[in-house]
Each structure stands twice: as structure tokens, then as C-alpha cells.
mmCIF file of C-alpha atoms and ligand atoms in Angstrom:
data_model
loop_
_atom_site.group_PDB
_atom_site.id
_atom_site.type_symbol
_atom_site.label_atom_id
_atom_site.label_comp_id
_atom_site.label_asym_id
_atom_site.label_seq_id
_atom_site.Cartn_x
_atom_site.Cartn_y
_atom_site.Cartn_z
ATOM 1 C CA MET A 1 51.918 104.761 146.530
ATOM 2 C CA GLU A 2 54.160 102.837 144.198
ATOM 3 C CA HIS A 3 57.513 104.456 143.318
ATOM 4 C CA MET A 4 58.195 104.836 139.598
ATOM 5 C CA THR A 5 61.861 104.478 138.612
ATOM 6 C CA ALA A 6 63.053 105.950 135.326
ATOM 7 C CA PRO A 7 64.166 103.258 132.882
ATOM 8 C CA ALA A 8 67.941 103.001 132.462
ATOM 9 C CA PRO A 9 69.067 104.719 129.254
ATOM 10 C CA ALA A 10 69.560 102.278 126.381
ATOM 11 C CA PRO A 11 73.255 101.616 125.802
ATOM 12 C CA ALA A 12 74.645 103.543 122.827
ATOM 13 C CA PRO A 13 74.723 101.280 119.776
ATOM 14 C CA ARG A 14 78.129 99.851 119.075
ATOM 15 C CA ARG A 15 79.509 100.451 115.612
ATOM 16 C CA VAL A 16 82.581 100.300 113.430
ATOM 17 C CA LEU A 17 83.714 103.159 111.193
ATOM 18 C CA LEU A 18 85.665 101.640 108.335
ATOM 19 C CA ALA A 19 88.013 104.057 106.582
ATOM 20 C CA ALA A 20 88.220 104.195 102.796
ATOM 21 C CA PRO A 21 90.616 104.239 101.111
ATOM 22 C CA ARG A 22 92.661 101.770 103.155
ATOM 23 C CA GLY A 23 95.012 98.862 102.477
ATOM 24 C CA TYR A 24 96.904 98.044 99.306
ATOM 25 C CA CYS A 25 98.229 100.897 97.206
ATOM 26 C CA ALA A 26 99.192 100.557 93.555
ATOM 27 C CA GLY A 27 102.916 100.183 94.340
ATOM 28 C CA VAL A 28 102.390 97.356 96.825
ATOM 29 C CA ASP A 29 99.930 95.569 94.567
ATOM 30 C CA ARG A 30 102.452 95.706 91.722
ATOM 31 C CA ALA A 31 105.346 94.478 93.883
ATOM 32 C CA VAL A 32 103.421 91.527 95.341
ATOM 33 C CA ILE A 33 102.109 90.465 91.921
ATOM 34 C CA ALA A 34 105.655 90.797 90.552
ATOM 35 C CA VAL A 35 106.952 88.210 93.075
ATOM 36 C CA GLU A 36 104.049 85.863 92.310
ATOM 37 C CA LYS A 37 104.576 86.214 88.547
ATOM 38 C CA ALA A 38 108.322 85.667 88.880
ATOM 39 C CA LEU A 39 107.698 82.457 90.856
ATOM 40 C CA GLU A 40 105.193 81.267 88.234
ATOM 41 C CA GLN A 41 107.414 82.121 85.277
ATOM 42 C CA TYR A 42 110.853 81.139 86.536
ATOM 43 C CA GLY A 43 110.047 78.710 89.339
ATOM 44 C CA ALA A 44 111.382 78.847 92.898
ATOM 45 C CA PRO A 45 113.511 80.112 94.339
ATOM 46 C CA VAL A 46 113.223 83.786 93.581
ATOM 47 C CA TYR A 47 115.287 85.871 95.974
ATOM 48 C CA VAL A 48 113.908 89.176 97.236
ATOM 49 C CA ARG A 49 116.224 91.734 98.758
ATOM 50 C CA HIS A 50 114.520 93.091 101.877
ATOM 51 C CA GLU A 51 110.836 92.473 102.637
ATOM 52 C CA ILE A 52 109.053 93.087 99.330
ATOM 53 C CA VAL A 53 106.618 95.285 101.286
ATOM 54 C CA HIS A 54 106.575 95.853 105.043
ATOM 55 C CA ASN A 55 103.919 93.309 105.974
ATOM 56 C CA LYS A 56 104.445 90.126 107.933
ATOM 57 C CA TYR A 57 101.516 88.211 106.400
ATOM 58 C CA VAL A 58 102.512 89.072 102.817
ATOM 59 C CA VAL A 59 106.122 88.027 103.426
ATOM 60 C CA GLN A 60 105.091 84.734 105.087
ATOM 61 C CA THR A 61 102.647 83.938 102.257
ATOM 62 C CA LEU A 62 105.264 84.562 99.556
ATOM 63 C CA GLU A 63 107.845 82.526 101.478
ATOM 64 C CA LYS A 64 105.480 79.566 101.372
ATOM 65 C CA LYS A 65 105.307 79.948 97.570
ATOM 66 C CA GLY A 66 109.107 79.830 97.231
ATOM 67 C CA ALA A 67 110.370 83.396 97.670
ATOM 68 C CA ILE A 68 113.521 83.753 99.779
ATOM 69 C CA PHE A 69 113.965 87.075 101.543
ATOM 70 C CA VAL A 70 117.496 88.313 102.213
ATOM 71 C CA GLU A 71 118.831 91.537 103.680
ATOM 72 C CA ARG A 72 122.036 91.716 101.638
ATOM 73 C CA THR A 73 122.629 91.133 97.930
ATOM 74 C CA GLU A 74 125.727 89.054 98.806
ATOM 75 C CA GLU A 75 123.480 86.430 100.402
ATOM 76 C CA VAL A 76 122.061 85.461 96.979
ATOM 77 C CA PRO A 77 124.039 82.620 95.321
ATOM 78 C CA GLU A 78 125.370 83.596 91.873
ATOM 79 C CA GLY A 79 123.335 82.733 88.803
ATOM 80 C CA ASN A 80 120.037 83.423 90.571
ATOM 81 C CA ILE A 81 117.244 85.955 90.226
ATOM 82 C CA VAL A 82 116.927 88.724 92.786
ATOM 83 C CA MET A 83 114.070 91.184 93.078
ATOM 84 C CA PHE A 84 114.405 94.624 94.649
ATOM 85 C CA SER A 85 111.586 95.627 96.979
ATOM 86 C CA ALA A 86 108.990 98.389 96.515
ATOM 87 C CA HIS A 87 111.064 100.707 98.747
ATOM 88 C CA GLY A 88 113.785 101.094 96.117
ATOM 89 C CA VAL A 89 117.550 100.599 96.263
ATOM 90 C CA ALA A 90 120.640 102.741 95.842
ATOM 91 C CA PRO A 91 122.686 102.402 92.611
ATOM 92 C CA VAL A 92 125.368 100.582 94.606
ATOM 93 C CA VAL A 93 122.925 97.670 95.074
ATOM 94 C CA HIS A 94 122.543 97.286 91.299
ATOM 95 C CA GLU A 95 126.355 97.138 91.127
ATOM 96 C CA GLU A 96 126.441 94.467 93.848
ATOM 97 C CA ALA A 97 123.940 92.372 91.872
ATOM 98 C CA ALA A 98 126.026 92.687 88.694
ATOM 99 C CA ARG A 99 129.164 91.621 90.604
ATOM 100 C CA GLY A 100 127.249 88.666 92.047
ATOM 101 C CA ARG A 101 126.140 87.580 88.540
ATOM 102 C CA LEU A 102 122.474 87.923 89.357
ATOM 103 C CA ALA A 103 119.535 88.653 87.083
ATOM 104 C CA THR A 104 117.467 91.415 88.633
ATOM 105 C CA ILE A 105 113.837 92.500 88.747
ATOM 106 C CA ASP A 106 113.244 95.980 90.083
ATOM 107 C CA ALA A 107 109.916 96.229 91.949
ATOM 108 C CA THR A 108 110.642 99.756 93.203
ATOM 109 C CA CYS A 109 107.379 101.711 93.298
ATOM 110 C CA PRO A 110 107.334 104.191 90.385
ATOM 111 C CA LEU A 111 106.509 106.936 92.905
ATOM 112 C CA VAL A 112 109.741 106.170 94.773
ATOM 113 C CA THR A 113 111.637 106.113 91.470
ATOM 114 C CA LYS A 114 110.259 109.600 90.824
ATOM 115 C CA VAL A 115 111.942 110.841 94.039
ATOM 116 C CA HIS A 116 115.206 109.092 93.048
ATOM 117 C CA LYS A 117 115.138 110.944 89.720
ATOM 118 C CA GLU A 118 114.549 114.269 91.457
ATOM 119 C CA ALA A 119 117.522 113.572 93.727
ATOM 120 C CA VAL A 120 119.765 112.794 90.742
ATOM 121 C CA ARG A 121 118.632 115.919 88.878
ATOM 122 C CA TYR A 122 119.182 118.313 91.793
ATOM 123 C CA ALA A 123 122.525 116.710 92.612
ATOM 124 C CA LYS A 124 123.618 117.269 88.993
ATOM 125 C CA GLU A 125 122.687 120.932 89.393
ATOM 126 C CA ASP A 126 124.835 120.898 92.555
ATOM 127 C CA PHE A 127 121.994 121.615 94.997
ATOM 128 C CA ASP A 128 122.166 120.613 98.635
ATOM 129 C CA ILE A 129 119.199 118.252 99.049
ATOM 130 C CA LEU A 130 117.411 118.085 102.403
ATOM 131 C CA LEU A 131 115.671 114.704 102.403
ATOM 132 C CA ILE A 132 112.903 114.657 105.001
ATOM 133 C CA GLY A 133 112.533 111.072 106.159
ATOM 134 C CA HIS A 134 113.270 108.480 108.784
ATOM 135 C CA GLU A 135 116.955 107.710 109.191
ATOM 136 C CA GLY A 136 117.578 104.020 108.561
ATOM 137 C CA HIS A 137 114.313 103.391 106.656
ATOM 138 C CA GLU A 138 114.901 101.297 103.537
ATOM 139 C CA GLU A 139 113.439 103.928 101.201
ATOM 140 C CA VAL A 140 115.562 106.729 102.680
ATOM 141 C CA ILE A 141 118.710 104.590 102.368
ATOM 142 C CA GLY A 142 117.861 103.984 98.703
ATOM 143 C CA THR A 143 117.087 107.605 97.838
ATOM 144 C CA SER A 144 120.109 109.030 99.642
ATOM 145 C CA GLY A 145 122.301 106.483 97.882
ATOM 146 C CA GLU A 146 121.508 108.249 94.586
ATOM 147 C CA ALA A 147 123.525 111.290 95.640
ATOM 148 C CA PRO A 148 125.201 110.643 98.999
ATOM 149 C CA ASP A 149 127.421 113.738 98.741
ATOM 150 C CA HIS A 150 124.483 116.086 98.199
ATOM 151 C CA ILE A 151 121.843 114.667 100.554
ATOM 152 C CA THR A 152 121.280 115.443 104.236
ATOM 153 C CA ILE A 153 118.541 113.506 106.028
ATOM 154 C CA VAL A 154 116.169 115.603 108.135
ATOM 155 C CA ASP A 155 114.272 113.301 110.486
ATOM 156 C CA GLY A 156 111.485 115.729 111.526
ATOM 157 C CA PRO A 157 111.148 119.304 112.841
ATOM 158 C CA HIS A 158 113.474 118.616 115.794
ATOM 159 C CA ASP A 159 116.299 117.928 113.343
ATOM 160 C CA VAL A 160 116.182 121.316 111.582
ATOM 161 C CA ASP A 161 118.462 123.176 114.018
ATOM 162 C CA LYS A 162 121.501 121.095 113.197
ATOM 163 C CA VAL A 163 121.115 121.245 109.389
ATOM 164 C CA THR A 164 123.896 123.088 107.569
ATOM 165 C CA VAL A 165 124.249 123.743 103.832
ATOM 166 C CA ARG A 166 127.022 124.958 101.545
ATOM 167 C CA ASP A 167 125.043 127.670 99.730
ATOM 168 C CA GLU A 168 121.701 128.877 101.072
ATOM 169 C CA SER A 169 120.577 129.918 97.592
ATOM 170 C CA LYS A 170 120.878 126.370 96.271
ATOM 171 C CA VAL A 171 118.871 124.170 98.604
ATOM 172 C CA VAL A 172 115.885 121.931 97.831
ATOM 173 C CA TRP A 173 113.803 119.615 99.999
ATOM 174 C CA LEU A 174 112.545 116.189 99.021
ATOM 175 C CA SER A 175 110.836 113.585 101.186
ATOM 176 C CA GLN A 176 110.141 109.946 101.872
ATOM 177 C CA THR A 177 106.807 108.901 100.319
ATOM 178 C CA THR A 178 105.153 107.572 103.490
ATOM 179 C CA LEU A 179 105.468 110.394 106.018
ATOM 180 C CA SER A 180 102.836 112.242 108.015
ATOM 181 C CA VAL A 181 101.588 115.021 105.740
ATOM 182 C CA ASP A 182 101.133 117.442 108.649
ATOM 183 C CA GLU A 183 104.461 116.767 110.331
ATOM 184 C CA THR A 184 106.292 117.082 107.012
ATOM 185 C CA MET A 185 104.745 120.508 106.466
ATOM 186 C CA GLU A 186 105.940 121.497 109.950
ATOM 187 C CA THR A 187 109.451 120.395 109.026
ATOM 188 C CA VAL A 188 109.285 122.276 105.723
ATOM 189 C CA ASP A 189 108.084 125.445 107.487
ATOM 190 C CA ALA A 190 110.960 125.223 109.967
ATOM 191 C CA LEU A 191 113.417 124.662 107.115
ATOM 192 C CA LYS A 192 111.983 127.643 105.199
ATOM 193 C CA THR A 193 112.406 129.853 108.243
ATOM 194 C CA LYS A 194 116.032 128.820 108.416
ATOM 195 C CA PHE A 195 116.645 128.860 104.635
ATOM 196 C CA PRO A 196 114.204 131.363 103.047
ATOM 197 C CA LEU A 197 115.344 130.450 99.504
ATOM 198 C CA LEU A 198 114.591 126.747 100.018
ATOM 199 C CA LEU A 199 113.166 125.243 96.819
ATOM 200 C CA SER A 200 110.231 122.804 96.910
ATOM 201 C CA PRO A 201 110.040 119.661 94.750
ATOM 202 C CA PRO A 202 108.061 120.043 91.506
ATOM 203 C CA SER A 203 105.282 117.794 92.891
ATOM 204 C CA ASP A 204 104.469 116.115 96.207
ATOM 205 C CA ASP A 205 106.822 113.328 97.239
ATOM 206 C CA ILE A 206 104.408 111.987 99.871
ATOM 207 C CA CYS A 207 102.403 109.671 97.666
ATOM 208 C CA TYR A 208 98.683 109.720 96.937
ATOM 209 C CA ALA A 209 98.110 106.511 98.944
ATOM 210 C CA THR A 210 99.780 107.848 102.089
ATOM 211 C CA SER A 211 97.867 111.159 101.910
ATOM 212 C CA ASN A 212 94.521 109.511 101.151
ATOM 213 C CA ARG A 213 94.794 106.998 104.013
ATOM 214 C CA GLN A 214 95.708 109.774 106.448
ATOM 215 C CA ALA A 215 92.833 111.994 105.241
ATOM 216 C CA ALA A 216 90.315 109.165 105.806
ATOM 217 C CA VAL A 217 91.699 108.456 109.291
ATOM 218 C CA LYS A 218 91.423 112.128 110.224
ATOM 219 C CA VAL A 219 87.677 112.038 109.566
ATOM 220 C CA MET A 220 87.088 108.565 111.010
ATOM 221 C CA GLY A 221 89.384 109.047 114.036
ATOM 222 C CA ALA A 222 87.568 112.207 115.137
ATOM 223 C CA ASP A 223 84.416 110.133 115.758
ATOM 224 C CA SER A 224 86.066 107.029 117.219
ATOM 225 C CA ASP A 225 86.756 106.032 120.818
ATOM 226 C CA LEU A 226 89.273 103.454 119.680
ATOM 227 C CA VAL A 227 91.106 103.152 116.354
ATOM 228 C CA ILE A 228 92.624 99.904 115.171
ATOM 229 C CA VAL A 229 95.169 100.141 112.373
ATOM 230 C CA VAL A 230 96.047 96.853 110.700
ATOM 231 C CA GLY A 231 99.710 96.932 109.710
ATOM 232 C CA SER A 232 103.185 95.751 110.645
ATOM 233 C CA LYS A 233 105.444 97.433 113.194
ATOM 234 C CA ASN A 234 108.054 98.253 110.522
ATOM 235 C CA SER A 235 105.517 99.828 108.163
ATOM 236 C CA SER A 236 106.111 103.572 108.122
ATOM 237 C CA ASN A 237 102.760 104.527 106.603
ATOM 238 C CA SER A 238 100.858 102.294 109.086
ATOM 239 C CA ILE A 239 102.616 103.819 112.106
ATOM 240 C CA ARG A 240 101.712 107.277 110.772
ATOM 241 C CA LEU A 241 98.028 106.245 110.668
ATOM 242 C CA VAL A 242 98.129 105.494 114.413
ATOM 243 C CA GLU A 243 99.605 108.952 115.071
ATOM 244 C CA VAL A 244 97.093 110.688 112.792
ATOM 245 C CA ALA A 245 94.177 108.885 114.511
ATOM 246 C CA LYS A 246 95.329 110.087 117.938
ATOM 247 C CA ASP A 247 95.874 113.642 116.664
ATOM 248 C CA ALA A 248 92.373 113.568 115.159
ATOM 249 C CA GLY A 249 90.859 112.897 118.567
ATOM 250 C CA ALA A 250 90.632 109.112 118.957
ATOM 251 C CA LYS A 251 91.044 108.269 122.660
ATOM 252 C CA ALA A 252 93.294 105.332 121.805
ATOM 253 C CA ALA A 253 94.848 103.889 118.645
ATOM 254 C CA TYR A 254 96.779 100.651 118.170
ATOM 255 C CA LEU A 255 98.664 98.903 115.411
ATOM 256 C CA VAL A 256 98.049 95.154 114.989
ATOM 257 C CA ASP A 257 99.274 92.647 112.414
ATOM 258 C CA PHE A 258 96.396 90.248 113.046
ATOM 259 C CA ALA A 259 92.974 90.214 114.782
ATOM 260 C CA SER A 260 94.446 87.858 117.369
ATOM 261 C CA GLU A 261 96.651 90.710 118.650
ATOM 262 C CA ILE A 262 93.682 92.848 119.709
ATOM 263 C CA ASP A 263 93.316 93.054 123.473
ATOM 264 C CA GLU A 264 89.697 92.660 124.714
ATOM 265 C CA ALA A 265 90.456 95.313 127.360
ATOM 266 C CA TRP A 266 90.788 97.956 124.626
ATOM 267 C CA LEU A 267 87.019 97.706 124.074
ATOM 268 C CA GLU A 268 86.093 98.740 127.604
ATOM 269 C CA GLY A 269 83.619 101.646 127.424
ATOM 270 C CA VAL A 270 84.069 101.858 123.654
ATOM 271 C CA THR A 271 81.041 102.592 121.503
ATOM 272 C CA THR A 272 82.704 103.443 118.185
ATOM 273 C CA VAL A 273 85.713 101.574 116.806
ATOM 274 C CA GLY A 274 87.536 103.097 113.833
ATOM 275 C CA LEU A 275 89.276 100.624 111.540
ATOM 276 C CA THR A 276 91.806 101.094 108.760
ATOM 277 C CA SER A 277 94.891 99.432 107.306
ATOM 278 C CA GLY A 278 98.268 100.486 105.949
ATOM 279 C CA ALA A 279 99.224 100.529 102.274
ATOM 280 C CA SER A 280 100.925 97.111 102.488
ATOM 281 C CA VAL A 281 98.016 95.262 104.132
ATOM 282 C CA PRO A 282 95.839 92.742 102.276
ATOM 283 C CA GLU A 283 92.101 93.148 102.823
ATOM 284 C CA VAL A 284 91.738 89.628 104.263
ATOM 285 C CA LEU A 285 93.404 90.872 107.464
ATOM 286 C CA VAL A 286 90.857 93.694 107.801
ATOM 287 C CA GLU A 287 88.027 91.200 107.244
ATOM 288 C CA GLU A 288 89.351 89.105 110.126
ATOM 289 C CA VAL A 289 89.272 92.151 112.410
ATOM 290 C CA LEU A 290 85.707 92.933 111.292
ATOM 291 C CA GLU A 291 84.680 89.359 112.203
ATOM 292 C CA TRP A 292 86.449 89.625 115.555
ATOM 293 C CA LEU A 293 84.623 92.872 116.311
ATOM 294 C CA ALA A 294 81.239 91.565 115.106
ATOM 295 C CA ALA A 295 81.586 88.609 117.507
ATOM 296 C CA ARG A 296 81.858 91.191 120.318
ATOM 297 C CA GLY A 297 78.799 93.218 119.389
ATOM 298 C CA TYR A 298 80.368 95.601 116.882
ATOM 299 C CA GLY A 299 78.556 94.252 113.836
ATOM 300 C CA ASP A 300 77.224 97.548 112.515
ATOM 301 C CA VAL A 301 79.773 98.829 109.955
ATOM 302 C CA GLU A 302 79.712 102.291 108.368
ATOM 303 C CA ILE A 303 82.164 103.224 105.622
ATOM 304 C CA VAL A 304 83.883 106.604 105.947
ATOM 305 C CA LYS A 305 84.987 107.350 102.411
ATOM 306 C CA THR A 306 87.062 110.427 101.645
ATOM 307 C CA ALA A 307 88.560 109.624 98.219
ATOM 308 C CA GLU A 308 88.336 107.334 95.197
ATOM 309 C CA GLU A 309 91.528 105.642 93.992
ATOM 310 C CA SER A 310 92.028 104.281 90.504
ATOM 311 C CA ILE A 311 95.826 104.342 90.046
ATOM 312 C CA THR A 312 97.522 101.165 88.810
ATOM 313 C CA PHE A 313 101.091 100.536 87.668
ATOM 314 C CA SER A 314 102.291 98.122 84.995
ATOM 315 C CA LEU A 315 104.496 95.221 86.123
ATOM 316 C CA PRO A 316 108.320 95.501 86.043
ATOM 317 C CA LYS A 317 109.445 95.140 82.416
ATOM 318 C CA GLU A 318 112.104 92.542 83.331
ATOM 319 C CA LEU A 319 109.303 89.992 83.818
ATOM 320 C CA ARG A 320 108.950 89.866 80.040
ATOM 321 C CA ARG A 321 112.440 88.379 79.661
ATOM 322 C CA ASP A 322 113.886 84.903 80.229
ATOM 323 C CA LEU A 323 115.813 85.786 83.378
ATOM 324 C CA ARG A 324 116.853 82.199 84.182
ATOM 325 C CA ALA A 325 118.688 82.059 80.832
ATOM 326 C CA GLU A 326 120.211 85.501 81.428
ATOM 327 C CA ALA A 327 121.449 84.493 84.884
ATOM 328 C CA ALA A 328 122.979 81.289 83.483
ATOM 329 C CA GLU A 329 124.781 83.326 80.804
ATOM 330 C CA LEU A 330 126.192 85.691 83.411
ATOM 331 C CA VAL A 331 127.759 82.723 85.206
ATOM 332 C CA ALA A 332 128.983 81.126 81.949
ATOM 333 C CA ASP A 333 130.693 84.422 80.943
ATOM 334 C CA LYS A 334 132.790 84.411 84.100
HETATM 335 S S1 SF4 B 1 102.913 103.757 99.705
HETATM 336 FE FE1 SF4 B 1 103.018 105.103 97.922
HETATM 337 S S2 SF4 B 1 105.183 105.150 97.359
HETATM 338 FE FE2 SF4 B 1 104.879 103.399 98.740
HETATM 339 S S3 SF4 B 1 104.511 101.679 97.379
HETATM 340 FE FE3 SF4 B 1 102.507 102.548 97.876
HETATM 341 S S4 SF4 B 1 102.081 104.016 96.211
HETATM 342 FE FE4 SF4 B 1 104.249 103.543 96.168
#
């Protein structure tokens, strides 16, 4: 008698779960367009203090168009135009630009400006401000520069023990806009245990784009074997997406700037790949990853949509002025 062998089970279909929303937020879109407009209107070079947004591709593309990125205001030769990045700057940087006879364009995201204003207001009321955020991050440097004598940086729940305040009845917390929503709540809870009268900001400081991208990754990551986050290594919100994906249950999650950085070995035994991108990442980079995955059998793409976004911001008002003439006048007035 012939032996019948059961047919091998069909391999599970490979697929990609594509998170939505992902990629550019309104603040990044505005800042990148502001550099492009400035180059069009005033001609190169336009100096930009710090990376306009934390993305390698965006910075390289703008450099090719004539933007010059510097870390310090003093590096910009007098009589030029300097733009401040989406992360915001401390008042002292505006003073440096005035001393250096520079015309300025402020591309600070309006949602970062909102946190600056809160810091100024609470400092005026003589509150101790506990700023939850990553020490050394450009945005945190800018916000704390608004009221250096009133602000203490709290870099996560582990930092709470060492926090001291002058008057426990006059303490408020604020935060960086691109933190992990869950970890920030942990930090706030620990702070509230220590300072029961701790005041909360009037509205969320973690911005809509950060929260929405994390919410989508939570849903998508739970069903993914591997999550790929497109974003740069210095992008706070992108790094948080990797952490959120792992917490949501993804077996592995990696951050890549470009499709070429993906390691074929990551796909071993992987049926479902989750894909998203940070708030400073242009969609073209996600499309390249989709092509890379399709070429390896992951051509079936399902969108995991958890929110609609329709926020836009108007361009910096300085772009309506003749900044070349203003810069020349500053030098002539010397
Ligand atoms: S991530 Fe949020 S705060 Fe940062 S630029 Fe985008 S919208 Fe503004």
C-alpha cells in the first residue's frame, strides 16, 4: 500500500503593516518649506542654526540647494540671514544674532513656542518648573533657556528622586514635545507622589504628531514580528517609536535612515513587517523601504490607520520681508 504524506502547510503570507499617521508633521513641513522659500526669495546662502529638523536626508537635500548648517550663531558671517530650527532657541540666541548683525527667520514649531510661553509665564509667577525631557536635546536647551533660574530638567522616572524644589506648593511640570506618552505619565506620577501639589500644564506639551505616531505604532507593533522605523539616530520622536513598538509586542524594532541600512537577516522567520516613520521623515524614504520589502516578497501592504491629521501652520512671518536689505542695513549701522 502506498503511504500518503500530509502536504506541508502553506507558508503564512508575508505582509507589511503600514502605520498612519506617520512621517512629516505640520511643524517639520513648515520648517522645511521655510528654508526652501528663503533660498528662493533671498538666494544662497541661507544659514540655518542646527539641523532644521533631525533628518539626514532633509539636511543633505537642503545643503545641495544652498543652505549652510551651523551649530553656533557665531559661525555665521555678519550681514547674513540665519534661520532657527524647528526645535526652538533660547532668548540668548536671539541676542547673539543681533550682536552678529544677522537677519533672522524663526522656524520654531508653534507647538514648541507654546511650551516656551508656558515656561515664561510660570517663571514670572515664581513657580519652580520641572521640565520633563532629554538633557542636551536642542528643544530642551531652548525651553530651559527661557527661564534658567526656574527650570529643573527631569530626564525620566529615574531622575525624580534627586529633584528638589524651593516651595512644594508652587511647582508645575512641563515637557519636551517629542517624548514617549507612557513614560512621561510615569514620570508625572512619580513627581506627583513626591510633590502632591504639583500643577499640570494647561494643555498637553507632547504634541499631536508625537502622540498620533505612537498610538498607530502601538496597534501596528502588536501584530508585527519586525518593526522598521524610518528616522535619524538623533530624532527623539523616531527613537521613541522604536521603544513603543517593542513595548507593544514587536519581537524586534530598528531605526534606519535609508532602505539600504536594513539588514536582510532581520527578515528571518518574519511574516509581518510593521513600517512607520518619524515626524521629520519625508515619505520618499518610506516608499524606498516599501520597494525594498516588496522585492523580498513583502508586497502585500495593509494600512493601520488610527487618526486623521489636518493641522497646518502658516510660514514664519519674517519671510514676507526683504531680509537681505535688513541685514545690509544692520552692517551699515555699525
Ligand atoms: S514633532 Fe510636534 S512639536 Fe515637533 S515640529 Fe512636529 S508638530 Fe512641532
